[in-house]
Short mmCIF file of C-alpha atoms (C1' of nucleotides) in Angstrom, two decimals:
data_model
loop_
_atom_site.label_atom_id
_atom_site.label_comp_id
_atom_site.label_asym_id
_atom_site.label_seq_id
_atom_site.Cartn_x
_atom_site.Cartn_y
_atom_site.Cartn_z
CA UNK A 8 1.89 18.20 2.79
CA UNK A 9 5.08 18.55 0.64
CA UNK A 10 5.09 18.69 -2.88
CA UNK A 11 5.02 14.94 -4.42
CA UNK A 12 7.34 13.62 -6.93
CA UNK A 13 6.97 11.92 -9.73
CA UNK A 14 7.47 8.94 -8.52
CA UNK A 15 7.75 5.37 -9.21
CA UNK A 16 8.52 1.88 -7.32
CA UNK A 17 11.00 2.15 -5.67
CA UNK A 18 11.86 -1.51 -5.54
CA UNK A 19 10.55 -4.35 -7.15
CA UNK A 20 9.75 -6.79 -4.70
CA UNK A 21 11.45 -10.28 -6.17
CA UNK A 22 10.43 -12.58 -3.67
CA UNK A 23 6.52 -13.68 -2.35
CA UNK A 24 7.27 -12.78 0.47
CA UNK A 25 7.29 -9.01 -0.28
CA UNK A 26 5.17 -9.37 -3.18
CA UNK A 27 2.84 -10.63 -0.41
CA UNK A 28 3.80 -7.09 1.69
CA UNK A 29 2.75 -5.18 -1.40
CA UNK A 30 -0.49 -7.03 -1.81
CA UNK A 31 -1.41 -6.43 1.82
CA UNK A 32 -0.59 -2.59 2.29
CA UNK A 33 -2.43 -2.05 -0.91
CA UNK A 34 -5.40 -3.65 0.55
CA UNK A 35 -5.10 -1.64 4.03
CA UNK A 36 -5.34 1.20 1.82
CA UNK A 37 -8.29 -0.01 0.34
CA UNK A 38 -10.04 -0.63 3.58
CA UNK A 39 -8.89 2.61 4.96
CA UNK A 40 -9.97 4.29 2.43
CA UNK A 41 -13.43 2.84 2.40
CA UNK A 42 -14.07 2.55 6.35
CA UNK A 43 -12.60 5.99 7.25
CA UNK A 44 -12.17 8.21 3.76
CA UNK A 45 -9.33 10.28 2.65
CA UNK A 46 -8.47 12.27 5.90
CA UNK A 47 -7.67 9.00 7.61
CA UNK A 48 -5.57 7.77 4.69
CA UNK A 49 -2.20 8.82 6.33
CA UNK A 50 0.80 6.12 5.40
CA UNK A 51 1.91 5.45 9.26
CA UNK A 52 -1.95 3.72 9.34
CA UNK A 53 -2.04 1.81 6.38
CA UNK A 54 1.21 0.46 7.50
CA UNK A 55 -0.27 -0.14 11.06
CA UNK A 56 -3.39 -1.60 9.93
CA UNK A 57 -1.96 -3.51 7.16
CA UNK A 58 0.82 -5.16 10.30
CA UNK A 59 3.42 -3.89 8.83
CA UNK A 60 6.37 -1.23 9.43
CA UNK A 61 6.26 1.97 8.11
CA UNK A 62 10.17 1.00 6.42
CA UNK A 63 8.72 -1.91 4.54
CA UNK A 64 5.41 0.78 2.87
CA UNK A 65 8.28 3.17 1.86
CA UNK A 66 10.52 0.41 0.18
CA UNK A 67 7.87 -0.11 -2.36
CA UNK A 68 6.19 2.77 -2.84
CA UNK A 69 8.52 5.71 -3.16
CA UNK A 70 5.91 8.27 -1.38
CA UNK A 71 2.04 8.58 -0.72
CA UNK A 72 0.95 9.51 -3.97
CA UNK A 73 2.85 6.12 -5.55
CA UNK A 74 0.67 4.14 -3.17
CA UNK A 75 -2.60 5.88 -4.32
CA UNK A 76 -1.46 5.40 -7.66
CA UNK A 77 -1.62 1.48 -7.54
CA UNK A 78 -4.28 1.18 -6.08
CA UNK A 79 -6.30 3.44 -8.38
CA UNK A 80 -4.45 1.31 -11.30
CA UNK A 81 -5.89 -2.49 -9.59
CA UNK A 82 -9.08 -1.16 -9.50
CA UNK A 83 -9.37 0.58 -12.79
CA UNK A 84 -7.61 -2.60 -14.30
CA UNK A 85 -10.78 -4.87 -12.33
CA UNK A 86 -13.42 -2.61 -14.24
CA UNK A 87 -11.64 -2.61 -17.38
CA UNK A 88 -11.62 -6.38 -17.30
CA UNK A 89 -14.59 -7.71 -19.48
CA UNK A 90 -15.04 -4.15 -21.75
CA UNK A 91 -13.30 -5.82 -24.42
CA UNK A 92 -14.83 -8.52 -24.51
CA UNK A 93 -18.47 -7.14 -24.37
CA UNK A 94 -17.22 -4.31 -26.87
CA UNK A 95 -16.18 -7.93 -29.18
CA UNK A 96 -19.38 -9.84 -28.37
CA UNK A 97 -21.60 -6.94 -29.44
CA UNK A 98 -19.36 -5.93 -32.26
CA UNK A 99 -22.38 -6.72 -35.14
CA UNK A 100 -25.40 -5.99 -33.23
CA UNK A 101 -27.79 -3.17 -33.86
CA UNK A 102 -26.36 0.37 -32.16
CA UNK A 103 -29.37 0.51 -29.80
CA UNK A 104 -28.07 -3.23 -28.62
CA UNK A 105 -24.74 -2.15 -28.29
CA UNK A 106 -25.89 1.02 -26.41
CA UNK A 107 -27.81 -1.26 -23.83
CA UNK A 108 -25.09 -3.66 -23.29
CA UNK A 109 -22.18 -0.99 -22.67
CA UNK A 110 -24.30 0.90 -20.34
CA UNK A 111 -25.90 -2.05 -18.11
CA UNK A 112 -22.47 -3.34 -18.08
CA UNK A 113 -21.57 0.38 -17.02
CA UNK A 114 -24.07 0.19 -14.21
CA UNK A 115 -22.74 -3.74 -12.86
CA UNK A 116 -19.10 -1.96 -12.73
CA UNK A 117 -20.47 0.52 -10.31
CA UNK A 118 -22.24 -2.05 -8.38
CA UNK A 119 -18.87 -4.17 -7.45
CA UNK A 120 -17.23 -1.73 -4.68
CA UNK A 121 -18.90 1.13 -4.88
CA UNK A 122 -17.61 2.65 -2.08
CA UNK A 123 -13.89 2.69 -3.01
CA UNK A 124 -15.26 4.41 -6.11
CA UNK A 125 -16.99 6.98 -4.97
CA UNK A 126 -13.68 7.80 -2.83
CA UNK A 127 -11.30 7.38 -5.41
CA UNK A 128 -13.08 9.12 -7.72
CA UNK A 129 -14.61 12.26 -5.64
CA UNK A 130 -12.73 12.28 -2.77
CA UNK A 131 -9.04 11.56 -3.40
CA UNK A 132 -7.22 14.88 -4.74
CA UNK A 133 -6.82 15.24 -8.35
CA UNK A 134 -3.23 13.48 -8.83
CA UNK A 135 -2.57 15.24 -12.22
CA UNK A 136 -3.15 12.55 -14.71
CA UNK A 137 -1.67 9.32 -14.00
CA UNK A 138 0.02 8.23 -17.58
CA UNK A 139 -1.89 5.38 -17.49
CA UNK A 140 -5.12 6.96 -16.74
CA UNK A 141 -4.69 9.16 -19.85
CA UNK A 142 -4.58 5.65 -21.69
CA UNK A 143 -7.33 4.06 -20.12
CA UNK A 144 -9.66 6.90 -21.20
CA UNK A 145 -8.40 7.39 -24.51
CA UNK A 146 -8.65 3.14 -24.89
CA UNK A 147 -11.91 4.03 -23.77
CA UNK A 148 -12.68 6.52 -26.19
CA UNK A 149 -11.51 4.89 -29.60
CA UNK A 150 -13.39 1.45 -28.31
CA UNK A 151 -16.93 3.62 -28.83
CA UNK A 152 -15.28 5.82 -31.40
CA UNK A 153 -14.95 2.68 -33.22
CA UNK A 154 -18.51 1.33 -32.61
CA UNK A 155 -19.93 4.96 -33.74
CA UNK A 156 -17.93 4.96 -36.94
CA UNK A 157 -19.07 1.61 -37.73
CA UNK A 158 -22.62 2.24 -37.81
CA UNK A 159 -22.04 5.89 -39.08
CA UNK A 160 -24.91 5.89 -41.08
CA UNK A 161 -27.80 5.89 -37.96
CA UNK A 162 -26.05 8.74 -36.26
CA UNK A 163 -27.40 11.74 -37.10
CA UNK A 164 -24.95 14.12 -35.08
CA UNK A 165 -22.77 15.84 -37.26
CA UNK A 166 -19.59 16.10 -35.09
CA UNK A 167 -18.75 12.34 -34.36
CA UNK A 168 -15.85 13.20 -31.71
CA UNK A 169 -18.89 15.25 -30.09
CA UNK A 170 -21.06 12.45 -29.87
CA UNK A 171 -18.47 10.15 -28.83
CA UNK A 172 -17.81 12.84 -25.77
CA UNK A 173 -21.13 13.77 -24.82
CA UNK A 174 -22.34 10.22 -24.54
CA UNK A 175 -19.33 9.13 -22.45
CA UNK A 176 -19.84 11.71 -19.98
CA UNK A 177 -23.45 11.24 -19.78
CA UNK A 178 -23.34 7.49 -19.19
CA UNK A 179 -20.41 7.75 -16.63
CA UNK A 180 -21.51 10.81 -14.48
CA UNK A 181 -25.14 9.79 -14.41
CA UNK A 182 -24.73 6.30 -13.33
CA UNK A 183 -21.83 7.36 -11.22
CA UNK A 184 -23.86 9.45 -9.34
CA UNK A 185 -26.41 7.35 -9.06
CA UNK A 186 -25.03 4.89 -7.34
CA UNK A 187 -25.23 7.04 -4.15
CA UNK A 188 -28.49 9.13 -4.94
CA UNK A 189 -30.49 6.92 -7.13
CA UNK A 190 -29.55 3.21 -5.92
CA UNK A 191 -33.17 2.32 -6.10
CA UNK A 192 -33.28 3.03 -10.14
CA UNK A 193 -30.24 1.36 -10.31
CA UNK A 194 -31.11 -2.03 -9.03
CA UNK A 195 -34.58 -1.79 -10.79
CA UNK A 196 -32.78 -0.98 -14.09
CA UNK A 197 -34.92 1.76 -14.44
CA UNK A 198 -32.35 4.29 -15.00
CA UNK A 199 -30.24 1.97 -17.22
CA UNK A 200 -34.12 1.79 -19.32
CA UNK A 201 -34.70 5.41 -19.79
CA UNK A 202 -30.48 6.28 -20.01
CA UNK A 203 -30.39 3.18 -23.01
CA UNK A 204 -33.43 5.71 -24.67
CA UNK A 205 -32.03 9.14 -24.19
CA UNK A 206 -28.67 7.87 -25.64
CA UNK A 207 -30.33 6.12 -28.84
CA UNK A 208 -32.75 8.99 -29.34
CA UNK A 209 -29.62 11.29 -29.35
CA UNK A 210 -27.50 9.64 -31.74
CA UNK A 211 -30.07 8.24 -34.05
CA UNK A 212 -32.92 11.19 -33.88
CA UNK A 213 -35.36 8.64 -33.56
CA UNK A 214 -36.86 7.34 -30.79
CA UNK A 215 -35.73 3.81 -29.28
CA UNK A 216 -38.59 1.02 -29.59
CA UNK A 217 -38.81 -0.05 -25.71
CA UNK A 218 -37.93 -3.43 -25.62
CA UNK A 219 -40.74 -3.83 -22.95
CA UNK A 220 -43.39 -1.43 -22.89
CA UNK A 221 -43.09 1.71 -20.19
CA UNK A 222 -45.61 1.84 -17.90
CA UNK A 223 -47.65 4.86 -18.89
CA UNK A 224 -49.00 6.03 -15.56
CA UNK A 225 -46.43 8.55 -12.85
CA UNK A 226 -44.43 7.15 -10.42
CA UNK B 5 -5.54 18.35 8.92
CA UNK B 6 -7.54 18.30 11.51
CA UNK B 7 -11.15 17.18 11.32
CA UNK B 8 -13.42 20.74 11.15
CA UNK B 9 -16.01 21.32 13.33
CA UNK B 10 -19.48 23.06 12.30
CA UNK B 11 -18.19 26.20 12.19
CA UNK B 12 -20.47 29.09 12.07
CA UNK B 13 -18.47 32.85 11.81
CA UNK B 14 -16.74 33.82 15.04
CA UNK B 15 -17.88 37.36 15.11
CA UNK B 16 -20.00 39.26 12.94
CA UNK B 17 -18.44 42.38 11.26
CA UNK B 18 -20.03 45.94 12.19
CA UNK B 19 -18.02 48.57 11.04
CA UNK B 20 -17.33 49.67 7.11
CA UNK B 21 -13.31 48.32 8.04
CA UNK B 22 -14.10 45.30 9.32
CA UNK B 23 -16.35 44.61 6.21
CA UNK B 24 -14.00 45.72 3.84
CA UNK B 25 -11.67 43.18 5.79
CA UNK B 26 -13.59 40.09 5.11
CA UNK B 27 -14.11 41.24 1.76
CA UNK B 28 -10.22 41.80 0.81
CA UNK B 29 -9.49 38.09 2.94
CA UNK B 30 -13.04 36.15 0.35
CA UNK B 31 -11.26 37.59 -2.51
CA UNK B 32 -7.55 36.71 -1.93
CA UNK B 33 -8.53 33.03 -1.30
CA UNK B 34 -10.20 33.25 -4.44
CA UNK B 35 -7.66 34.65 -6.54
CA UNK B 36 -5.08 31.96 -4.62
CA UNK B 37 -7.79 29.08 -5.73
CA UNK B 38 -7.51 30.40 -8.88
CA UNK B 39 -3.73 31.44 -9.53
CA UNK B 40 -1.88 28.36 -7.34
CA UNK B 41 -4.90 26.01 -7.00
CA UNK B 42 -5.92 24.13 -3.67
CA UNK B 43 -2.96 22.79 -2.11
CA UNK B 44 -1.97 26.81 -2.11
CA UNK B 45 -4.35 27.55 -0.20
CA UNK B 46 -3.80 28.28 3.19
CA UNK B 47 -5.24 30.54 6.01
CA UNK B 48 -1.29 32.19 6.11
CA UNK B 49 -0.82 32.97 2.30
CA UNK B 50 -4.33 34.14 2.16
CA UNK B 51 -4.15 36.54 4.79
CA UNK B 52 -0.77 37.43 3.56
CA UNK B 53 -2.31 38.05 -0.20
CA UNK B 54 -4.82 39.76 1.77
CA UNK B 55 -2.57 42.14 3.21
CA UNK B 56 -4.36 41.65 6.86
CA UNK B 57 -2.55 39.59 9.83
CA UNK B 58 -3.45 36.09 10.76
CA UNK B 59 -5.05 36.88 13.66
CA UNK B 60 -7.36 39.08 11.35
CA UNK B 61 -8.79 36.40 9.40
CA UNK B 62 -9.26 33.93 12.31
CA UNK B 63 -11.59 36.91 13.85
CA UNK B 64 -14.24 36.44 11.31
CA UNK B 65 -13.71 32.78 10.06
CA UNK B 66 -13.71 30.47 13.00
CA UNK B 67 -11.65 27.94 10.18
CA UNK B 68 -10.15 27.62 7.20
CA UNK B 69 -13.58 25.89 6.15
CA UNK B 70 -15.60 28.29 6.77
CA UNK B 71 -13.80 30.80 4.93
CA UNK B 72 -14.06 28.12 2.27
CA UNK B 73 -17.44 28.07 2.76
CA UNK B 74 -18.06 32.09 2.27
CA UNK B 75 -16.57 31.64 -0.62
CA UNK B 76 -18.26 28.79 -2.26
CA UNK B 77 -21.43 30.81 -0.71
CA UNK B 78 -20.86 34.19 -2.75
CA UNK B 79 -20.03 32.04 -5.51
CA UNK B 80 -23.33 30.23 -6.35
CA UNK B 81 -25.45 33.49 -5.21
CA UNK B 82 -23.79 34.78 -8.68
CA UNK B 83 -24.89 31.92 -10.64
CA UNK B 84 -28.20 31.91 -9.11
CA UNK B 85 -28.83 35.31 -9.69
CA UNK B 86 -30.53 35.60 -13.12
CA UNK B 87 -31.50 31.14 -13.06
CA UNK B 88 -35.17 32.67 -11.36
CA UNK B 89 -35.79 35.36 -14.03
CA UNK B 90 -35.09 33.11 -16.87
CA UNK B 91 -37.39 30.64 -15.88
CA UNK B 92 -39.92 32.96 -15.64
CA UNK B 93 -39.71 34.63 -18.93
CA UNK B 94 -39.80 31.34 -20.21
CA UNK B 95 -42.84 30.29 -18.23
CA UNK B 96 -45.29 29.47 -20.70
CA UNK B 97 -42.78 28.36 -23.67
CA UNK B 98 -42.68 25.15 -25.57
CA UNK B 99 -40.82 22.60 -23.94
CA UNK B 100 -38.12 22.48 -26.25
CA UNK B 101 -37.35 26.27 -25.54
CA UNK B 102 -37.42 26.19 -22.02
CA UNK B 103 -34.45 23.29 -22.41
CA UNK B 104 -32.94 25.45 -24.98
CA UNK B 105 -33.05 28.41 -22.46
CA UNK B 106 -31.85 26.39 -19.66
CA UNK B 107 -29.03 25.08 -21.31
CA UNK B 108 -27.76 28.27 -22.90
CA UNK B 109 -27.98 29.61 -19.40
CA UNK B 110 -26.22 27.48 -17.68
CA UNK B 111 -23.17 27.51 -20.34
CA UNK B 112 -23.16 31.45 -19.75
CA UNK B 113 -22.78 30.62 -16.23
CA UNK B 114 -19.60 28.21 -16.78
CA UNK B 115 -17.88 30.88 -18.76
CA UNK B 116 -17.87 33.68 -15.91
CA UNK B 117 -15.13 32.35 -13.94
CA UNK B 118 -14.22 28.73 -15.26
CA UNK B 119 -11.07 28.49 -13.48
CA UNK B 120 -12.81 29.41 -9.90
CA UNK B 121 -15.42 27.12 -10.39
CA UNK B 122 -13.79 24.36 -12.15
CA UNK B 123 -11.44 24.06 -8.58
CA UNK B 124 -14.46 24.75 -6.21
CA UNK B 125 -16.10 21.95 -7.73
CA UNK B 126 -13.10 19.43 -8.77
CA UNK B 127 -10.33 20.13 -6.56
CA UNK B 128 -11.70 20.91 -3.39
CA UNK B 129 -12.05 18.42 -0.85
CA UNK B 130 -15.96 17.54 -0.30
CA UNK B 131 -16.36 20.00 3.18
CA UNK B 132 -19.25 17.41 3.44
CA UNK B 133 -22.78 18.72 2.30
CA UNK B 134 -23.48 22.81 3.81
CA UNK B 135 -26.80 23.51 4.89
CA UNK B 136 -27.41 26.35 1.80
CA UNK B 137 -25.97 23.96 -0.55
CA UNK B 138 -28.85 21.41 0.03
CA UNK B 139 -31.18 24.30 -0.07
CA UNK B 140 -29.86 25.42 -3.15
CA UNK B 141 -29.81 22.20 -4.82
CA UNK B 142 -33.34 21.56 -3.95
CA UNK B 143 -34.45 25.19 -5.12
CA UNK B 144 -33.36 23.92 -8.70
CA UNK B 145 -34.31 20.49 -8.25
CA UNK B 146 -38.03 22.07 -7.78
CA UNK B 147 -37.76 24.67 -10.47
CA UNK B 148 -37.19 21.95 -13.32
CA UNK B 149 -39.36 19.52 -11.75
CA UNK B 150 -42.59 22.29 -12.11
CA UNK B 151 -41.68 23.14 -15.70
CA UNK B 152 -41.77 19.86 -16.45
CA UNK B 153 -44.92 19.21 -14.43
CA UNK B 154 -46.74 21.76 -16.47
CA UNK B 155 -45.80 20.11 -19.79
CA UNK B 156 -46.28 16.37 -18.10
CA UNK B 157 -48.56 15.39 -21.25
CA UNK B 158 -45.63 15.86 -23.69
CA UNK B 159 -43.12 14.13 -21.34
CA UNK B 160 -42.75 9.75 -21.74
CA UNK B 161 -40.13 9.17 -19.37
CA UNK B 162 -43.15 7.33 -16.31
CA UNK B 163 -41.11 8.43 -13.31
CA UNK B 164 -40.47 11.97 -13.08
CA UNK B 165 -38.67 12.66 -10.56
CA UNK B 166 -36.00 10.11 -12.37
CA UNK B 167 -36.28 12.48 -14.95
CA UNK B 168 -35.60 15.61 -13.31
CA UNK B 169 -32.49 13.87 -11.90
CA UNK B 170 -30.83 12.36 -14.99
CA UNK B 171 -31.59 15.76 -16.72
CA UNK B 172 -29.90 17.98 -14.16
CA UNK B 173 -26.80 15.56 -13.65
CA UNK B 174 -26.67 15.33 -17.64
CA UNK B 175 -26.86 18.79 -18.30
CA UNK B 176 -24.65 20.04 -15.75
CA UNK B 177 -22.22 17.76 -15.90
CA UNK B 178 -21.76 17.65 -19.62
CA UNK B 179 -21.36 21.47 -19.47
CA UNK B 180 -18.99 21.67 -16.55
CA UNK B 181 -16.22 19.02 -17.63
CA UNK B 182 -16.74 20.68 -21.33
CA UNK B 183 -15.32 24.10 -20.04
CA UNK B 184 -11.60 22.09 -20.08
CA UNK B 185 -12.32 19.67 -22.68
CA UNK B 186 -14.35 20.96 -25.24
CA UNK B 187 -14.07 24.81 -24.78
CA UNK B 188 -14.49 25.25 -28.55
CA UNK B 189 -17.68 23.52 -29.06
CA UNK B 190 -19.11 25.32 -26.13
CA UNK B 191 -17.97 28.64 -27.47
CA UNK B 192 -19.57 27.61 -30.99
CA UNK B 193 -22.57 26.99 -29.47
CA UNK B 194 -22.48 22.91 -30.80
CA UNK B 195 -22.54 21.56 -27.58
CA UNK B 196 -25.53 23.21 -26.23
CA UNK B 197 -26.96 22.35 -29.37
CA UNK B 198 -26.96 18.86 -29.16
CA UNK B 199 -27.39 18.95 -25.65
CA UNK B 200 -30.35 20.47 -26.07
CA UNK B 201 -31.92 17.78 -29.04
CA UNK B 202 -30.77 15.07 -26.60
CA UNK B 203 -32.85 16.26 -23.37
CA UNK B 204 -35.44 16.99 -25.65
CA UNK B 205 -35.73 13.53 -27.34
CA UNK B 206 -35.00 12.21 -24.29
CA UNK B 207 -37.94 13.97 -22.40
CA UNK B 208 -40.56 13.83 -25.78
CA UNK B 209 -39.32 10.78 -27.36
CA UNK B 210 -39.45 12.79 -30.44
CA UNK B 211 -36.62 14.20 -32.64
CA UNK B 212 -36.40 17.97 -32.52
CA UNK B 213 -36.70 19.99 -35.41
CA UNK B 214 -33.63 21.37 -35.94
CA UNK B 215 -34.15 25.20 -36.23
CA UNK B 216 -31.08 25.46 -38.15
CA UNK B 217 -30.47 23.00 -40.52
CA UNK B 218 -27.89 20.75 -38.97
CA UNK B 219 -24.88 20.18 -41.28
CA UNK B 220 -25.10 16.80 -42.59
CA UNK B 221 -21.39 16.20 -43.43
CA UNK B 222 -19.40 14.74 -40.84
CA UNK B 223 -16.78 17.01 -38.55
"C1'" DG C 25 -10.94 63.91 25.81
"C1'" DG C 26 -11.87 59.83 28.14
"C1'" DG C 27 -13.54 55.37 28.03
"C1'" DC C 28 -14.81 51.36 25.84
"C1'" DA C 29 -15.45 48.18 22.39
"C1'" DA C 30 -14.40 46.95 17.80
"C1'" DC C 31 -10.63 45.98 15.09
"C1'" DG C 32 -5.96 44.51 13.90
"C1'" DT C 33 -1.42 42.23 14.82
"C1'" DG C 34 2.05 38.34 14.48
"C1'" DA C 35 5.21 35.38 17.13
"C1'" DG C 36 4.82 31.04 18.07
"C1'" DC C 37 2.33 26.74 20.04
"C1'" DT C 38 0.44 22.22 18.99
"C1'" DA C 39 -0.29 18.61 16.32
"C1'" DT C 40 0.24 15.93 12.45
"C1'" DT C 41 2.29 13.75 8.58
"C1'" DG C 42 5.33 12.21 5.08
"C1'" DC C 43 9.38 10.09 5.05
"C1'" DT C 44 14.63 8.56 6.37
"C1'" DC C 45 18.10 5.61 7.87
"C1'" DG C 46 20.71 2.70 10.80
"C1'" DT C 47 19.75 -1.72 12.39
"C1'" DT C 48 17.98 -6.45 12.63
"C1'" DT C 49 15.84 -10.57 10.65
"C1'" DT C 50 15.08 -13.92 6.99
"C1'" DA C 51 15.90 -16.35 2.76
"C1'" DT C 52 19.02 -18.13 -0.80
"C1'" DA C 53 23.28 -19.81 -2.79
"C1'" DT C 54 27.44 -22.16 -2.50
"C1'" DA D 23 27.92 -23.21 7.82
"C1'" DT D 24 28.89 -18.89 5.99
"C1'" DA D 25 28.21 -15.07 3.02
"C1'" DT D 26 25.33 -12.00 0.73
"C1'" DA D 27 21.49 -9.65 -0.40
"C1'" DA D 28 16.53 -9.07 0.14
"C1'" DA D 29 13.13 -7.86 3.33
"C1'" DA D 30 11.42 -5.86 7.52
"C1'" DC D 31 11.70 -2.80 11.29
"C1'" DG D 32 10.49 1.59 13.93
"C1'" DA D 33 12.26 5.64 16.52
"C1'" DG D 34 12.40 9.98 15.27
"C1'" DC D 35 13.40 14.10 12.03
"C1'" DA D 36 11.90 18.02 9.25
"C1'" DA D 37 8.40 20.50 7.49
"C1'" DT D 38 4.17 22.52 7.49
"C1'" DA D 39 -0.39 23.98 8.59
"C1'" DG D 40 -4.17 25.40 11.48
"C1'" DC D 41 -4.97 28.22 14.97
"C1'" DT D 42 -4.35 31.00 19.75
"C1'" DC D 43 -3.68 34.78 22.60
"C1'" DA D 44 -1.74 38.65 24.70
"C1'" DC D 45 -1.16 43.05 23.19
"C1'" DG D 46 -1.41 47.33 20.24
"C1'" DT D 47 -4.51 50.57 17.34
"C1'" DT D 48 -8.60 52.82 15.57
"C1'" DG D 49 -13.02 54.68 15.76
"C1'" DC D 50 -17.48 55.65 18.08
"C1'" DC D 51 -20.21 57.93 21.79
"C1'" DC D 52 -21.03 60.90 25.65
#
DNA sequence: GGGCAACGTGAGCTATTGCTCGTTTTATAT
DNA sequence: ATATAAAACGAGCAATAGCTCACGTTGCCC
């Protein structure tokens, strides 16, 4: 377990035939990574079950970590696809709309591989900061920094960088872990329900007008 | 890295030395966590920092998980001790107080040994679920689910138990990454501030008072 | 003080893993 | 066809980490 470097490709693959090689060690690590978990991640097996040599992993990804990296960066860049565009489509609706929409669209992103997720995300090692990650989050940030300072005058939390963190890190961690210890709520949309009114309550002080009205009885 | 077994301690210490011996081998792998981080620590350096042999260490901790696992162990007794007591003293107080309570509580907790806990929980690979760690989940889980059994009339969210479990992932989660990122509004006593209006809107569906007045100009 | 068990020691075994490098195969260009 | 470079190969090296075990030391009990 030596000390990784910093670490980028190696070679850029030019031809489809290794851009084909990439593709299919990247998903051997996916699949290894979801069948097995981390400990089994070991680059002489991706190279094996992807049916390739362990020469041909190490001429495009300079070491382990690099390989990680990529795939951590695909799957980011799948969830990232369609943010935009919701963050566009609800650009003039009422904060309590937008609210809903981010965070249901929060809860489908969870629902696509769920499993490679959970790994990447709670499992694989801390790889200090990827660059990119650092811009994802902070493209992240300024998308619902922007969306808070546009309807400024609803929020009543004083500090609007707090806000902006506290309700990112609610929405993420609690439907992240849901997704293994609340699926149920999940699917029934009951946790995206009551997380829509904690978050609109919070930023607005007043209580969010249930779209449909909660059943009053216990569980 | 091979896979751990169960792992229960290899012999049980009965003299003052040998005590002493496990004690000087829990705290070196804690100050290695802390100082060097995970991928310092091994069973050599520790028992080196320890001062004992090898063979020492292996005598008392059958692996290097389960030394991980005394650790983590000791650990959480400290930040239990005191959770109990609280709740009791705050037995019979408004809802909003007990949340208040809680929350203050558990930022105390996060500022006793950040560093420790921030790699016990973040950095350290999953050693998959231990037996007291369910336990002690579900001691909390239960705590917070009867206080907010005995105040059920003031509550709106219908499922409780979904409740209890957005609540506890919020609060703890928000708290624990804000030890890194937002040390200063936990020091100032912000964060738990808002935390604690958005639990309790949450939980009420109505605003709380403020019992400061909150400053209305923006950050 | 003798015996026994608890305690302590550390050289080194075993196993694994990340990665290299000399070689061979395949595609492209002329 | 031949040359050249890209791509693929895979045996094996170097490093490291977890852990064992045969042996020495300390302390308790009669």
């Amino acid at each position: 377990m030596a000390k990784t470097k910093p670490a980028s490709p190696r070679k850029i693959p030019e031809q489809d035939r290794s851009r084909a090689t990439v593709d299919v060690i990247v998903d051997a690590a996916a699949r290894i990574l979801v069948k097995d978990g981390y400990d089994a991640f070991t680059t002489n097996r991706v190279a094996e079950k992807a049916g390739v040599s362990i020469g041909s992993l190490y001429q495009y990804f300079p070491n382990k970590d690099a390989l990680l990296g990529e795939l951590m960066r695909r799957h980011t860049t799948d969830l990232e696809k369609g943010i935009e565009e919701m963050a566009a489509r609800a650009a003039n609706a009422p904060l309590a709309e937008v609210i809903r929409a981010a965070i249901e669209h929060n809860v489908q992103s969870h629902l696509i591989d769920p499993v490679l997720h959970r790994v990447l995300s709670d499992e694989v090692p801390r790889l200090g900061k990827l660059d990119w990650q650092a811009a994802f989050v902070e493209r992240m940030t300024a998308l619902v920094r922007a969306a808070f300072e546009a309807r400024r005058a609803e929020i009543v939390v004083p500090d609007l960088d707090l806000a902006v963190y506290m309700v990112t890190r609610t929405v993420e961690t609690v439907v992240h872990n849901a997704v293994t210890q609340r699926p149920q709520d999940l699917q029934s949309g009951a946790l995206a329900e009551e997380l829509t009114r904690m978050i609109v309550s919070f930023l607005t002080g007043k209580p969010l007008v249930a779209k449909r009205p909660l059943r009053t009885a216990a569980a």
